[in-house]
Amino acid sequence: MSFEEEWAQLKAAALARQQTGMQIDQLPADSGGGAVAPATGSLVAKAESINGNANLLIEIAGFLHEGRPDAELTTMAREPRASADVAKQVARFAGFAGDQYLDVVALFAALSTRLRTTGSDFVKIEDDTARGFLDNVLEYGQYVAPEAR
């Protein structure tokens, strides 16, 4: 197959994908620019999933902390094995890498905390929504006997 033929096939496949539209999380493509209502049950957020991801982030932070860099790794680049300039630059780099490492561990821990807070807020909002729905049913609902339907 020549390059031109292969290129034509790739362009045709890309055009076909573009015409069908992109789907994210199995929601239908929005070709009109407006909001598309999700199909029932197709996109569900659960507090267990949010809390599970928060736990995963804190586990990653813990694993990173357990595997922290050893400060003695730079001993091979100290005087008299290396020149004073090399030793200074290696020590500078080791300090920078240590700071970056601590920042990453702190970032994962902070993200975990923030995600856990989001999960708690999500549960509260879901409870408020359910309570509001039930209040509306009680306030505006009307009982219709089965015989009267």
mmCIF file of C-alpha atoms in Angstrom:
data_model
loop_
_atom_site.group_PDB
_atom_site.id
_atom_site.type_symbol
_atom_site.label_atom_id
_atom_site.label_comp_id
_atom_site.label_asym_id
_atom_site.label_seq_id
_atom_site.Cartn_x
_atom_site.Cartn_y
_atom_site.Cartn_z
ATOM 1 C CA MET A 1 0.000 0.000 0.000
ATOM 2 C CA SER A 2 1.390 3.381 -0.954
ATOM 3 C CA PHE A 3 1.685 6.309 1.384
ATOM 4 C CA GLU A 4 -1.066 8.202 -0.456
ATOM 5 C CA GLU A 5 -3.512 5.283 -0.123
ATOM 6 C CA GLU A 6 -2.737 4.814 3.562
ATOM 7 C CA TRP A 7 -3.035 8.550 4.163
ATOM 8 C CA ALA A 8 -6.419 8.638 2.394
ATOM 9 C CA GLN A 9 -7.654 5.760 4.574
ATOM 10 C CA LEU A 10 -6.488 7.500 7.743
ATOM 11 C CA LYS A 11 -8.173 10.750 6.713
ATOM 12 C CA ALA A 12 -11.421 8.919 5.913
ATOM 13 C CA ALA A 13 -11.350 7.133 9.286
ATOM 14 C CA ALA A 14 -10.713 10.430 11.094
ATOM 15 C CA LEU A 15 -13.557 12.105 9.200
ATOM 16 C CA ALA A 16 -15.906 9.243 10.098
ATOM 17 C CA ARG A 17 -14.967 9.578 13.781
ATOM 18 C CA GLN A 18 -15.488 13.331 13.616
ATOM 19 C CA GLN A 19 -18.953 12.954 12.099
ATOM 20 C CA THR A 20 -20.136 10.542 14.784
ATOM 21 C CA GLY A 21 -19.012 12.962 17.503
ATOM 22 C CA MET A 22 -16.992 12.441 20.621
ATOM 23 C CA GLN A 23 -18.509 10.740 23.633
ATOM 24 C CA ILE A 24 -17.251 11.257 27.142
ATOM 25 C CA ASP A 25 -18.355 8.890 29.902
ATOM 26 C CA GLN A 26 -20.809 7.274 27.496
ATOM 27 C CA LEU A 27 -22.882 10.443 27.203
ATOM 28 C CA PRO A 28 -24.259 11.241 23.753
ATOM 29 C CA ALA A 29 -22.377 13.805 21.708
ATOM 30 C CA ASP A 30 -23.714 17.350 21.817
ATOM 31 C CA SER A 31 -23.786 18.624 18.261
ATOM 32 C CA GLY A 32 -26.083 21.608 18.846
ATOM 33 C CA GLY A 33 -24.042 23.476 21.432
ATOM 34 C CA GLY A 34 -26.630 23.007 24.169
ATOM 35 C CA ALA A 35 -26.630 20.801 27.219
ATOM 36 C CA VAL A 36 -27.414 17.152 26.692
ATOM 37 C CA ALA A 37 -29.299 15.352 29.420
ATOM 38 C CA PRO A 38 -27.524 12.174 30.464
ATOM 39 C CA ALA A 39 -29.292 8.886 30.007
ATOM 40 C CA THR A 40 -30.740 7.552 33.236
ATOM 41 C CA GLY A 41 -28.058 5.877 35.318
ATOM 42 C CA SER A 42 -25.240 6.514 32.835
ATOM 43 C CA LEU A 43 -23.199 8.903 34.960
ATOM 44 C CA VAL A 44 -23.199 8.260 38.676
ATOM 45 C CA ALA A 45 -20.987 9.717 41.378
ATOM 46 C CA LYS A 46 -20.744 7.793 44.612
ATOM 47 C CA ALA A 47 -19.309 8.840 47.952
ATOM 48 C CA GLU A 48 -17.574 5.459 48.269
ATOM 49 C CA SER A 49 -15.663 6.082 45.041
ATOM 50 C CA ILE A 50 -14.653 9.594 46.111
ATOM 51 C CA ASN A 51 -13.477 8.374 49.519
ATOM 52 C CA GLY A 52 -11.693 5.422 47.915
ATOM 53 C CA ASN A 53 -9.743 7.777 45.671
ATOM 54 C CA ALA A 54 -8.887 9.966 48.668
ATOM 55 C CA ASN A 55 -7.561 6.875 50.442
ATOM 56 C CA LEU A 56 -5.536 5.964 47.360
ATOM 57 C CA LEU A 57 -3.912 9.406 47.278
ATOM 58 C CA ILE A 58 -2.922 9.205 50.935
ATOM 59 C CA GLU A 59 -1.508 5.710 50.326
ATOM 60 C CA ILE A 60 0.609 7.067 47.473
ATOM 61 C CA ALA A 61 1.873 9.822 49.768
ATOM 62 C CA GLY A 62 2.700 7.188 52.375
ATOM 63 C CA PHE A 63 4.579 5.017 49.885
ATOM 64 C CA LEU A 64 6.525 8.030 48.678
ATOM 65 C CA HIS A 65 7.413 8.930 52.245
ATOM 66 C CA GLU A 66 8.573 5.372 52.958
ATOM 67 C CA GLY A 67 10.770 5.427 49.858
ATOM 68 C CA ARG A 68 12.242 8.855 50.553
ATOM 69 C CA PRO A 69 15.655 9.601 49.083
ATOM 70 C CA ASP A 70 18.636 8.723 51.209
ATOM 71 C CA ALA A 71 20.706 11.747 52.171
ATOM 72 C CA GLU A 72 23.879 9.658 51.996
ATOM 73 C CA LEU A 73 23.513 9.085 48.238
ATOM 74 C CA THR A 74 25.696 12.104 47.567
ATOM 75 C CA THR A 75 28.702 10.793 49.528
ATOM 76 C CA MET A 76 30.378 9.535 46.356
ATOM 77 C CA ALA A 77 30.449 13.096 44.997
ATOM 78 C CA ARG A 78 32.124 14.680 48.014
ATOM 79 C CA GLU A 79 35.704 15.798 48.394
ATOM 80 C CA PRO A 80 38.282 14.253 47.920
ATOM 81 C CA ARG A 81 36.544 11.907 45.426
ATOM 82 C CA ALA A 82 35.235 14.847 43.413
ATOM 83 C CA SER A 83 36.272 18.447 42.998
ATOM 84 C CA ALA A 84 34.866 21.069 45.347
ATOM 85 C CA ASP A 85 32.728 22.563 42.576
ATOM 86 C CA VAL A 86 31.189 19.183 41.673
ATOM 87 C CA ALA A 87 30.563 18.407 45.347
ATOM 88 C CA LYS A 88 28.865 21.787 45.803
ATOM 89 C CA GLN A 89 26.629 21.322 42.755
ATOM 90 C CA VAL A 90 25.668 17.743 43.752
ATOM 91 C CA ALA A 91 24.763 18.921 47.251
ATOM 92 C CA ARG A 92 22.740 21.781 45.735
ATOM 93 C CA PHE A 93 20.907 19.379 43.429
ATOM 94 C CA ALA A 94 20.269 16.928 46.291
ATOM 95 C CA GLY A 95 18.749 19.742 48.345
ATOM 96 C CA PHE A 96 16.557 20.784 45.418
ATOM 97 C CA ALA A 97 15.450 17.194 44.774
ATOM 98 C CA GLY A 98 14.656 16.760 48.471
ATOM 99 C CA ASP A 99 12.510 19.895 48.433
ATOM 100 C CA GLN A 100 10.680 18.696 45.320
ATOM 101 C CA TYR A 101 10.107 15.308 46.928
ATOM 102 C CA LEU A 102 8.635 16.903 50.075
ATOM 103 C CA ASP A 103 6.412 19.101 47.900
ATOM 104 C CA VAL A 104 5.040 16.071 46.045
ATOM 105 C CA VAL A 105 4.303 14.205 49.283
ATOM 106 C CA ALA A 106 2.570 17.293 50.692
ATOM 107 C CA LEU A 107 0.626 17.734 47.438
ATOM 108 C CA PHE A 108 -0.712 14.170 47.510
ATOM 109 C CA ALA A 109 -1.684 14.523 51.159
ATOM 110 C CA ALA A 110 -3.406 17.855 50.485
ATOM 111 C CA LEU A 111 -5.256 16.456 47.460
ATOM 112 C CA SER A 112 -6.419 13.535 49.557
ATOM 113 C CA THR A 113 -7.734 15.863 52.249
ATOM 114 C CA ARG A 114 -9.469 18.040 49.690
ATOM 115 C CA LEU A 115 -11.041 15.031 47.976
ATOM 116 C CA ARG A 116 -12.258 13.665 51.318
ATOM 117 C CA THR A 117 -13.853 17.070 52.057
ATOM 118 C CA THR A 118 -15.490 16.993 48.631
ATOM 119 C CA GLY A 119 -16.854 13.521 49.395
ATOM 120 C CA SER A 120 -18.341 14.768 52.660
ATOM 121 C CA ASP A 121 -19.904 17.754 50.889
ATOM 122 C CA PHE A 122 -21.258 15.421 48.213
ATOM 123 C CA VAL A 123 -22.982 13.263 50.841
ATOM 124 C CA LYS A 124 -24.472 16.369 52.459
ATOM 125 C CA ILE A 125 -25.752 17.700 49.128
ATOM 126 C CA GLU A 126 -27.230 14.310 48.234
ATOM 127 C CA ASP A 127 -29.001 14.184 51.597
ATOM 128 C CA ASP A 128 -30.315 17.721 51.128
ATOM 129 C CA THR A 129 -31.539 16.846 47.628
ATOM 130 C CA ALA A 130 -33.325 13.713 48.849
ATOM 131 C CA ARG A 131 -34.834 15.623 51.767
ATOM 132 C CA GLY A 132 -36.009 18.389 49.418
ATOM 133 C CA PHE A 133 -37.576 15.829 47.079
ATOM 134 C CA LEU A 134 -39.435 14.148 49.918
ATOM 135 C CA ASP A 135 -40.576 17.523 51.275
ATOM 136 C CA ASN A 136 -41.931 18.415 47.811
ATOM 137 C CA VAL A 137 -43.762 15.095 47.582
ATOM 138 C CA LEU A 138 -45.339 15.686 50.967
ATOM 139 C CA GLU A 139 -46.189 19.329 50.260
ATOM 140 C CA TYR A 140 -47.360 19.135 46.656
ATOM 141 C CA GLY A 141 -48.208 15.447 46.314
ATOM 142 C CA GLN A 142 -51.758 14.284 46.076
ATOM 143 C CA TYR A 143 -53.019 10.848 47.010
ATOM 144 C CA VAL A 144 -55.104 9.180 44.345
ATOM 145 C CA ALA A 145 -56.821 5.981 45.328
ATOM 146 C CA PRO A 146 -56.193 3.045 42.990
ATOM 147 C CA GLU A 147 -59.891 2.865 42.146
ATOM 148 C CA ALA A 148 -59.907 6.511 41.044
ATOM 149 C CA ARG A 149 -57.120 6.203 38.491
#
